[in-house]
């Protein structure tokens, strides 16, 4: 594979294969992209290609205006959403979208995922937001581009920081996650699915389960992410 984007394609390929290995996708559902900020392009999974058939060279290079720069295949149908998020949030380096079971179930319920426990607080201090279902006007327009607007508007409405909250549920659709690179966006997708599963079971056991108290939220988040963090080596 000889290309100036070989490393970017490899990063994207490995992230997509990890998404499959983690059981977050079924058949061809889901996609990961990886960005090259210097060249203002990103690599993304080709549309509708089974994971077992993917090769690094199959990854499609697209610019932030959704023009294919390099690749023989059509890019993911969600490409315009990725492009909008990359243009809007310049700090993100990778994006993952899945149709994972519990994450999608919460999205279909149109509910934020409450912060019930310390597993959730280890990763973020807020409920995982669910964006309101898209309006008919946006659906009939540039749908995938407008999904990006839907996500960004949700963060504005809920006063959330996309640097801290690296995941969202799109109402009646499913989850999008991001991170400093493609691998971190996949990691966040797996974390989201686990938290979604735990929250579902929590409400089955106790429909009136309370949110985690603020002192525990602060303690668990700051021990991993605060200025005096002491988790890990």
PDB file of C-alpha atoms in Angstrom:
ATOM      1  CA  UNK A   1       0.000   0.000   0.000  1.00  0.00           C
ATOM      2  CA  UNK A   2       1.879   3.033  -1.297  1.00  0.00           C
ATOM      3  CA  UNK A   3       0.191   6.300  -0.389  1.00  0.00           C
ATOM      4  CA  UNK A   4       0.950   9.475   1.544  1.00  0.00           C
ATOM      5  CA  UNK A   5      -2.024   8.430   3.672  1.00  0.00           C
ATOM      6  CA  UNK A   6      -0.838   4.872   4.361  1.00  0.00           C
ATOM      7  CA  UNK A   7      -0.375   5.458   8.099  1.00  0.00           C
ATOM      8  CA  UNK A   8      -3.781   7.144   8.383  1.00  0.00           C
ATOM      9  CA  UNK A   9      -5.449   4.275   6.534  1.00  0.00           C
ATOM     10  CA  UNK A  10      -3.720   1.744   8.777  1.00  0.00           C
ATOM     11  CA  UNK A  11      -4.893   3.577  11.909  1.00  0.00           C
ATOM     12  CA  UNK A  12      -8.441   3.662  10.602  1.00  0.00           C
ATOM     13  CA  UNK A  13      -8.362   0.004   9.569  1.00  0.00           C
ATOM     14  CA  UNK A  14      -7.068  -1.179  12.943  1.00  0.00           C
ATOM     15  CA  UNK A  15      -9.721   0.827  14.773  1.00  0.00           C
ATOM     16  CA  UNK A  16     -12.485  -0.619  12.630  1.00  0.00           C
ATOM     17  CA  UNK A  17     -11.212  -4.143  13.191  1.00  0.00           C
ATOM     18  CA  UNK A  18     -11.094  -3.508  16.951  1.00  0.00           C
ATOM     19  CA  UNK A  19     -14.695  -2.313  16.820  1.00  0.00           C
ATOM     20  CA  UNK A  20     -15.643  -5.634  15.276  1.00  0.00           C
ATOM     21  CA  UNK A  21     -13.489  -7.662  17.702  1.00  0.00           C
ATOM     22  CA  UNK A  22     -15.202  -5.990  20.673  1.00  0.00           C
ATOM     23  CA  UNK A  23     -18.607  -7.135  19.445  1.00  0.00           C
ATOM     24  CA  UNK A  24     -19.904  -3.611  18.923  1.00  0.00           C
ATOM     25  CA  UNK A  25     -21.051  -4.194  15.352  1.00  0.00           C
ATOM     26  CA  UNK A  26     -23.267  -6.644  13.484  1.00  0.00           C
ATOM     27  CA  UNK A  27     -22.594  -7.406   9.822  1.00  0.00           C
ATOM     28  CA  UNK A  28     -21.592  -4.064   8.228  1.00  0.00           C
ATOM     29  CA  UNK A  29     -23.178  -1.776  10.838  1.00  0.00           C
ATOM     30  CA  UNK A  30     -20.930   0.915  12.286  1.00  0.00           C
ATOM     31  CA  UNK A  31     -17.807   2.785  11.266  1.00  0.00           C
ATOM     32  CA  UNK A  32     -14.665   4.458  12.571  1.00  0.00           C
ATOM     33  CA  UNK A  33     -12.747   7.382  11.104  1.00  0.00           C
ATOM     34  CA  UNK A  34      -9.305   8.838  11.847  1.00  0.00           C
ATOM     35  CA  UNK A  35      -8.335  12.424  11.059  1.00  0.00           C
ATOM     36  CA  UNK A  36      -5.186  14.033   9.632  1.00  0.00           C
ATOM     37  CA  UNK A  37      -5.451  17.648  10.764  1.00  0.00           C
ATOM     38  CA  UNK A  38      -2.382  18.792   8.869  1.00  0.00           C
ATOM     39  CA  UNK A  39      -3.823  17.743   5.514  1.00  0.00           C
ATOM     40  CA  UNK A  40      -7.445  18.399   6.517  1.00  0.00           C
ATOM     41  CA  UNK A  41      -8.627  14.918   5.574  1.00  0.00           C
ATOM     42  CA  UNK A  42      -9.838  11.803   7.360  1.00  0.00           C
ATOM     43  CA  UNK A  43      -9.896   8.096   6.631  1.00  0.00           C
ATOM     44  CA  UNK A  44     -13.163   6.217   7.033  1.00  0.00           C
ATOM     45  CA  UNK A  45     -14.520   2.723   6.487  1.00  0.00           C
ATOM     46  CA  UNK A  46     -16.026   2.071   3.042  1.00  0.00           C
ATOM     47  CA  UNK A  47     -19.790   1.701   2.958  1.00  0.00           C
ATOM     48  CA  UNK A  48     -21.330  -1.749   3.287  1.00  0.00           C
ATOM     49  CA  UNK A  49     -18.118  -3.810   3.215  1.00  0.00           C
ATOM     50  CA  UNK A  50     -18.065  -6.750   5.677  1.00  0.00           C
ATOM     51  CA  UNK A  51     -15.340  -6.428   8.298  1.00  0.00           C
ATOM     52  CA  UNK A  52     -13.769  -9.779   7.408  1.00  0.00           C
ATOM     53  CA  UNK A  53     -13.180  -8.495   3.872  1.00  0.00           C
ATOM     54  CA  UNK A  54     -11.625  -5.158   4.837  1.00  0.00           C
ATOM     55  CA  UNK A  55      -8.008  -4.290   4.060  1.00  0.00           C
ATOM     56  CA  UNK A  56      -6.081  -1.151   5.066  1.00  0.00           C
ATOM     57  CA  UNK A  57      -6.038   0.058   1.470  1.00  0.00           C
ATOM     58  CA  UNK A  58      -9.848  -0.065   1.381  1.00  0.00           C
ATOM     59  CA  UNK A  59     -10.119   2.868   3.775  1.00  0.00           C
ATOM     60  CA  UNK A  60     -11.374   5.966   1.949  1.00  0.00           C
ATOM     61  CA  UNK A  61      -9.683   9.359   2.333  1.00  0.00           C
ATOM     62  CA  UNK A  62     -12.171  12.237   2.433  1.00  0.00           C
ATOM     63  CA  UNK A  63     -11.725  15.958   2.999  1.00  0.00           C
ATOM     64  CA  UNK A  64     -13.802  18.064   5.402  1.00  0.00           C
ATOM     65  CA  UNK A  65     -16.143  19.026   2.547  1.00  0.00           C
ATOM     66  CA  UNK A  66     -16.923  15.362   1.851  1.00  0.00           C
ATOM     67  CA  UNK A  67     -14.878  15.088  -1.327  1.00  0.00           C
ATOM     68  CA  UNK A  68     -13.150  11.733  -1.870  1.00  0.00           C
ATOM     69  CA  UNK A  69      -9.405  12.421  -2.021  1.00  0.00           C
ATOM     70  CA  UNK A  70      -8.253   8.822  -2.365  1.00  0.00           C
ATOM     71  CA  UNK A  71      -9.988   5.457  -2.589  1.00  0.00           C
ATOM     72  CA  UNK A  72     -11.852   3.182  -4.975  1.00  0.00           C
ATOM     73  CA  UNK A  73     -14.845   2.535  -2.693  1.00  0.00           C
ATOM     74  CA  UNK A  74     -17.670   4.777  -1.605  1.00  0.00           C
ATOM     75  CA  UNK A  75     -17.111   6.054   1.942  1.00  0.00           C
ATOM     76  CA  UNK A  76     -19.460   5.254   4.820  1.00  0.00           C
ATOM     77  CA  UNK A  77     -22.959   6.658   4.518  1.00  0.00           C
ATOM     78  CA  UNK A  78     -22.234   8.506   7.795  1.00  0.00           C
ATOM     79  CA  UNK A  79     -19.254  10.377   6.321  1.00  0.00           C
ATOM     80  CA  UNK A  80     -20.964  13.775   6.361  1.00  0.00           C
ATOM     81  CA  UNK A  81     -21.631  13.447  10.085  1.00  0.00           C
ATOM     82  CA  UNK A  82     -17.957  12.724  10.726  1.00  0.00           C
ATOM     83  CA  UNK A  83     -16.909  15.649   8.519  1.00  0.00           C
ATOM     84  CA  UNK A  84     -19.188  18.090  10.347  1.00  0.00           C
ATOM     85  CA  UNK A  85     -17.887  17.028  13.750  1.00  0.00           C
ATOM     86  CA  UNK A  86     -14.251  17.305  12.635  1.00  0.00           C
ATOM     87  CA  UNK A  87     -14.860  20.803  11.272  1.00  0.00           C
ATOM     88  CA  UNK A  88     -16.752  21.927  14.379  1.00  0.00           C
ATOM     89  CA  UNK A  89     -14.685  20.316  17.143  1.00  0.00           C
ATOM     90  CA  UNK A  90     -11.061  20.753  16.151  1.00  0.00           C
ATOM     91  CA  UNK A  91      -9.695  18.837  19.151  1.00  0.00           C
ATOM     92  CA  UNK A  92     -11.055  15.417  18.148  1.00  0.00           C
ATOM     93  CA  UNK A  93      -8.876  12.919  16.280  1.00  0.00           C
ATOM     94  CA  UNK A  94     -11.204   9.978  15.735  1.00  0.00           C
ATOM     95  CA  UNK A  95     -14.927   9.199  15.621  1.00  0.00           C
ATOM     96  CA  UNK A  96     -16.832   5.944  16.075  1.00  0.00           C
ATOM     97  CA  UNK A  97     -20.469   5.202  15.286  1.00  0.00           C
ATOM     98  CA  UNK A  98     -22.138   1.907  16.167  1.00  0.00           C
ATOM     99  CA  UNK A  99     -25.531   0.289  16.463  1.00  0.00           C
ATOM    100  CA  UNK A 100     -24.561  -1.537  19.667  1.00  0.00           C
ATOM    101  CA  UNK A 101     -27.471  -3.145  21.516  1.00  0.00           C
ATOM    102  CA  UNK A 102     -27.759  -1.279  24.822  1.00  0.00           C
ATOM    103  CA  UNK A 103     -26.532   2.079  23.530  1.00  0.00           C
ATOM    104  CA  UNK A 104     -29.126   2.003  20.755  1.00  0.00           C
ATOM    105  CA  UNK A 105     -31.819   0.899  23.188  1.00  0.00           C
ATOM    106  CA  UNK A 106     -31.231   4.040  25.276  1.00  0.00           C
ATOM    107  CA  UNK A 107     -31.191   6.158  22.107  1.00  0.00           C
ATOM    108  CA  UNK A 108     -34.504   4.644  21.058  1.00  0.00           C
ATOM    109  CA  UNK A 109     -35.936   5.415  24.484  1.00  0.00           C
ATOM    110  CA  UNK A 110     -34.870   9.045  23.955  1.00  0.00           C
ATOM    111  CA  UNK A 111     -33.335   9.149  27.418  1.00  0.00           C
ATOM    112  CA  UNK A 112     -30.035  10.410  28.782  1.00  0.00           C
ATOM    113  CA  UNK A 113     -28.141   7.666  30.627  1.00  0.00           C
ATOM    114  CA  UNK A 114     -28.082   8.731  34.310  1.00  0.00           C
ATOM    115  CA  UNK A 115     -24.817   8.594  36.194  1.00  0.00           C
ATOM    116  CA  UNK A 116     -25.651   5.775  38.599  1.00  0.00           C
ATOM    117  CA  UNK A 117     -22.222   4.505  39.614  1.00  0.00           C
ATOM    118  CA  UNK A 118     -18.487   4.930  39.804  1.00  0.00           C
ATOM    119  CA  UNK A 119     -17.802   3.125  36.509  1.00  0.00           C
ATOM    120  CA  UNK A 120     -19.636   5.967  34.797  1.00  0.00           C
ATOM    121  CA  UNK A 121     -17.905   8.595  36.951  1.00  0.00           C
ATOM    122  CA  UNK A 122     -14.482   7.165  36.094  1.00  0.00           C
ATOM    123  CA  UNK A 123     -15.047   8.457  32.568  1.00  0.00           C
ATOM    124  CA  UNK A 124     -17.285  11.524  32.803  1.00  0.00           C
ATOM    125  CA  UNK A 125     -19.134  13.593  35.375  1.00  0.00           C
ATOM    126  CA  UNK A 126     -22.389  14.084  33.475  1.00  0.00           C
ATOM    127  CA  UNK A 127     -25.262  11.935  32.328  1.00  0.00           C
ATOM    128  CA  UNK A 128     -24.599  10.613  28.826  1.00  0.00           C
ATOM    129  CA  UNK A 129     -26.697  12.934  26.667  1.00  0.00           C
ATOM    130  CA  UNK A 130     -29.356  11.855  24.212  1.00  0.00           C
ATOM    131  CA  UNK A 131     -30.006  14.331  21.414  1.00  0.00           C
ATOM    132  CA  UNK A 132     -33.648  14.946  20.595  1.00  0.00           C
ATOM    133  CA  UNK A 133     -34.990  13.152  17.502  1.00  0.00           C
ATOM    134  CA  UNK A 134     -34.324  15.069  14.319  1.00  0.00           C
ATOM    135  CA  UNK A 135     -37.014  17.408  13.014  1.00  0.00           C
ATOM    136  CA  UNK A 136     -38.845  16.572   9.786  1.00  0.00           C
ATOM    137  CA  UNK A 137     -37.229  19.592   8.141  1.00  0.00           C
ATOM    138  CA  UNK A 138     -33.722  18.311   8.874  1.00  0.00           C
ATOM    139  CA  UNK A 139     -34.637  14.738   7.904  1.00  0.00           C
ATOM    140  CA  UNK A 140     -35.794  15.873   4.476  1.00  0.00           C
ATOM    141  CA  UNK A 141     -32.632  17.920   4.000  1.00  0.00           C
ATOM    142  CA  UNK A 142     -28.965  16.905   4.071  1.00  0.00           C
ATOM    143  CA  UNK A 143     -29.642  14.121   6.587  1.00  0.00           C
ATOM    144  CA  UNK A 144     -26.147  12.911   7.529  1.00  0.00           C
ATOM    145  CA  UNK A 145     -24.760  16.457   7.655  1.00  0.00           C
ATOM    146  CA  UNK A 146     -27.717  17.456   9.789  1.00  0.00           C
ATOM    147  CA  UNK A 147     -26.999  14.584  12.180  1.00  0.00           C
ATOM    148  CA  UNK A 148     -23.748  16.389  12.973  1.00  0.00           C
ATOM    149  CA  UNK A 149     -25.716  19.585  13.624  1.00  0.00           C
ATOM    150  CA  UNK A 150     -28.104  17.584  15.822  1.00  0.00           C
ATOM    151  CA  UNK A 151     -25.176  16.384  17.958  1.00  0.00           C
ATOM    152  CA  UNK A 152     -23.511  19.784  18.292  1.00  0.00           C
ATOM    153  CA  UNK A 153     -26.829  21.488  19.091  1.00  0.00           C
ATOM    154  CA  UNK A 154     -27.454  18.911  21.824  1.00  0.00           C
ATOM    155  CA  UNK A 155     -24.160  19.838  23.491  1.00  0.00           C
ATOM    156  CA  UNK A 156     -24.995  23.538  23.276  1.00  0.00           C
ATOM    157  CA  UNK A 157     -28.483  23.020  24.723  1.00  0.00           C
ATOM    158  CA  UNK A 158     -27.213  20.867  27.605  1.00  0.00           C
ATOM    159  CA  UNK A 159     -24.141  23.091  28.173  1.00  0.00           C
ATOM    160  CA  UNK A 160     -21.726  20.177  27.776  1.00  0.00           C
ATOM    161  CA  UNK A 161     -18.043  20.237  26.868  1.00  0.00           C
ATOM    162  CA  UNK A 162     -17.127  17.834  24.059  1.00  0.00           C
ATOM    163  CA  UNK A 163     -13.602  17.634  25.492  1.00  0.00           C
ATOM    164  CA  UNK A 164     -14.956  16.034  28.667  1.00  0.00           C
ATOM    165  CA  UNK A 165     -18.064  14.242  27.381  1.00  0.00           C
ATOM    166  CA  UNK A 166     -16.797  12.226  24.429  1.00  0.00           C
ATOM    167  CA  UNK A 167     -20.008  10.374  23.655  1.00  0.00           C
ATOM    168  CA  UNK A 168     -23.615  11.032  22.692  1.00  0.00           C
ATOM    169  CA  UNK A 169     -26.780   9.159  21.833  1.00  0.00           C
ATOM    170  CA  UNK A 170     -28.695  10.397  18.801  1.00  0.00           C
ATOM    171  CA  UNK A 171     -32.393   9.988  19.526  1.00  0.00           C
ATOM    172  CA  UNK A 172     -33.943   6.972  17.760  1.00  0.00           C
ATOM    173  CA  UNK A 173     -30.629   6.348  15.993  1.00  0.00           C
ATOM    174  CA  UNK A 174     -27.597   5.372  18.052  1.00  0.00           C
ATOM    175  CA  UNK A 175     -24.294   6.388  19.610  1.00  0.00           C
ATOM    176  CA  UNK A 176     -21.415   8.478  18.321  1.00  0.00           C
ATOM    177  CA  UNK A 177     -18.158   8.652  20.281  1.00  0.00           C
ATOM    178  CA  UNK A 178     -14.915  10.533  19.700  1.00  0.00           C
ATOM    179  CA  UNK A 179     -11.482  10.943  21.227  1.00  0.00           C
ATOM    180  CA  UNK A 180      -7.920  12.095  20.700  1.00  0.00           C
ATOM    181  CA  UNK A 181      -7.496   9.397  18.030  1.00  0.00           C
ATOM    182  CA  UNK A 182      -9.475   6.592  16.404  1.00  0.00           C
ATOM    183  CA  UNK A 183      -8.459   4.045  19.052  1.00  0.00           C
ATOM    184  CA  UNK A 184      -9.746   6.273  21.866  1.00  0.00           C
ATOM    185  CA  UNK A 185     -13.062   6.738  20.076  1.00  0.00           C
ATOM    186  CA  UNK A 186     -13.445   2.942  19.906  1.00  0.00           C
ATOM    187  CA  UNK A 187     -12.512   2.688  23.600  1.00  0.00           C
ATOM    188  CA  UNK A 188     -15.194   5.239  24.429  1.00  0.00           C
ATOM    189  CA  UNK A 189     -17.738   3.288  22.391  1.00  0.00           C
ATOM    190  CA  UNK A 190     -17.034   0.150  24.412  1.00  0.00           C
ATOM    191  CA  UNK A 191     -17.242   2.095  27.667  1.00  0.00           C
ATOM    192  CA  UNK A 192     -20.551   3.632  26.572  1.00  0.00           C
ATOM    193  CA  UNK A 193     -22.020   0.225  25.746  1.00  0.00           C
ATOM    194  CA  UNK A 194     -20.980  -1.149  29.151  1.00  0.00           C
ATOM    195  CA  UNK A 195     -22.411   1.847  31.016  1.00  0.00           C
ATOM    196  CA  UNK A 196     -25.635   1.594  28.988  1.00  0.00           C
ATOM    197  CA  UNK A 197     -25.931  -2.086  29.929  1.00  0.00           C
ATOM    198  CA  UNK A 198     -25.256  -1.406  33.615  1.00  0.00           C
ATOM    199  CA  UNK A 199     -27.780   1.440  33.706  1.00  0.00           C
ATOM    200  CA  UNK A 200     -30.429  -0.740  32.081  1.00  0.00           C
ATOM    201  CA  UNK A 201     -29.902  -3.497  34.653  1.00  0.00           C
ATOM    202  CA  UNK A 202     -29.857  -0.960  37.497  1.00  0.00           C
ATOM    203  CA  UNK A 203     -33.319   0.259  36.539  1.00  0.00           C
ATOM    204  CA  UNK A 204     -34.594  -3.305  36.253  1.00  0.00           C
ATOM    205  CA  UNK A 205     -33.462  -4.009  39.815  1.00  0.00           C
ATOM    206  CA  UNK A 206     -34.564  -0.655  41.205  1.00  0.00           C
ATOM    207  CA  UNK A 207     -36.671   1.626  38.959  1.00  0.00           C
ATOM    208  CA  UNK A 208     -36.128   4.406  41.490  1.00  0.00           C
ATOM    209  CA  UNK A 209     -32.366   4.060  41.755  1.00  0.00           C
ATOM    210  CA  UNK A 210     -30.787   7.424  42.676  1.00  0.00           C
ATOM    211  CA  UNK A 211     -28.009   9.146  40.784  1.00  0.00           C
ATOM    212  CA  UNK A 212     -24.509   8.822  42.191  1.00  0.00           C
ATOM    213  CA  UNK A 213     -23.868  11.513  44.792  1.00  0.00           C
ATOM    214  CA  UNK A 214     -21.700  14.451  43.775  1.00  0.00           C
ATOM    215  CA  UNK A 215     -18.846  13.662  46.156  1.00  0.00           C
ATOM    216  CA  UNK A 216     -18.338  10.220  44.583  1.00  0.00           C
ATOM    217  CA  UNK A 217     -18.635  11.620  41.063  1.00  0.00           C
ATOM    218  CA  UNK A 218     -15.927  14.170  41.838  1.00  0.00           C
ATOM    219  CA  UNK A 219     -13.670  11.638  43.579  1.00  0.00           C
ATOM    220  CA  UNK A 220     -13.765   9.004  40.860  1.00  0.00           C
ATOM    221  CA  UNK A 221     -13.391  11.403  37.958  1.00  0.00           C
ATOM    222  CA  UNK A 222     -10.552  13.400  39.495  1.00  0.00           C
ATOM    223  CA  UNK A 223      -8.547  10.376  40.607  1.00  0.00           C
ATOM    224  CA  UNK A 224      -8.222   9.471  36.909  1.00  0.00           C
ATOM    225  CA  UNK A 225      -8.395  12.868  35.198  1.00  0.00           C
ATOM    226  CA  UNK A 226      -7.734  15.598  37.762  1.00  0.00           C
ATOM    227  CA  UNK A 227      -4.498  17.523  38.247  1.00  0.00           C
ATOM    228  CA  UNK A 228      -3.564  15.196  41.127  1.00  0.00           C
ATOM    229  CA  UNK A 229      -4.714  11.998  39.406  1.00  0.00           C
ATOM    230  CA  UNK A 230      -3.178   8.868  40.838  1.00  0.00           C
ATOM    231  CA  UNK A 231      -4.836   6.069  38.868  1.00  0.00           C
ATOM    232  CA  UNK A 232      -2.456   4.022  36.697  1.00  0.00           C
ATOM    233  CA  UNK A 233       1.302   4.033  36.299  1.00  0.00           C
TER     234      UNK A 233
END
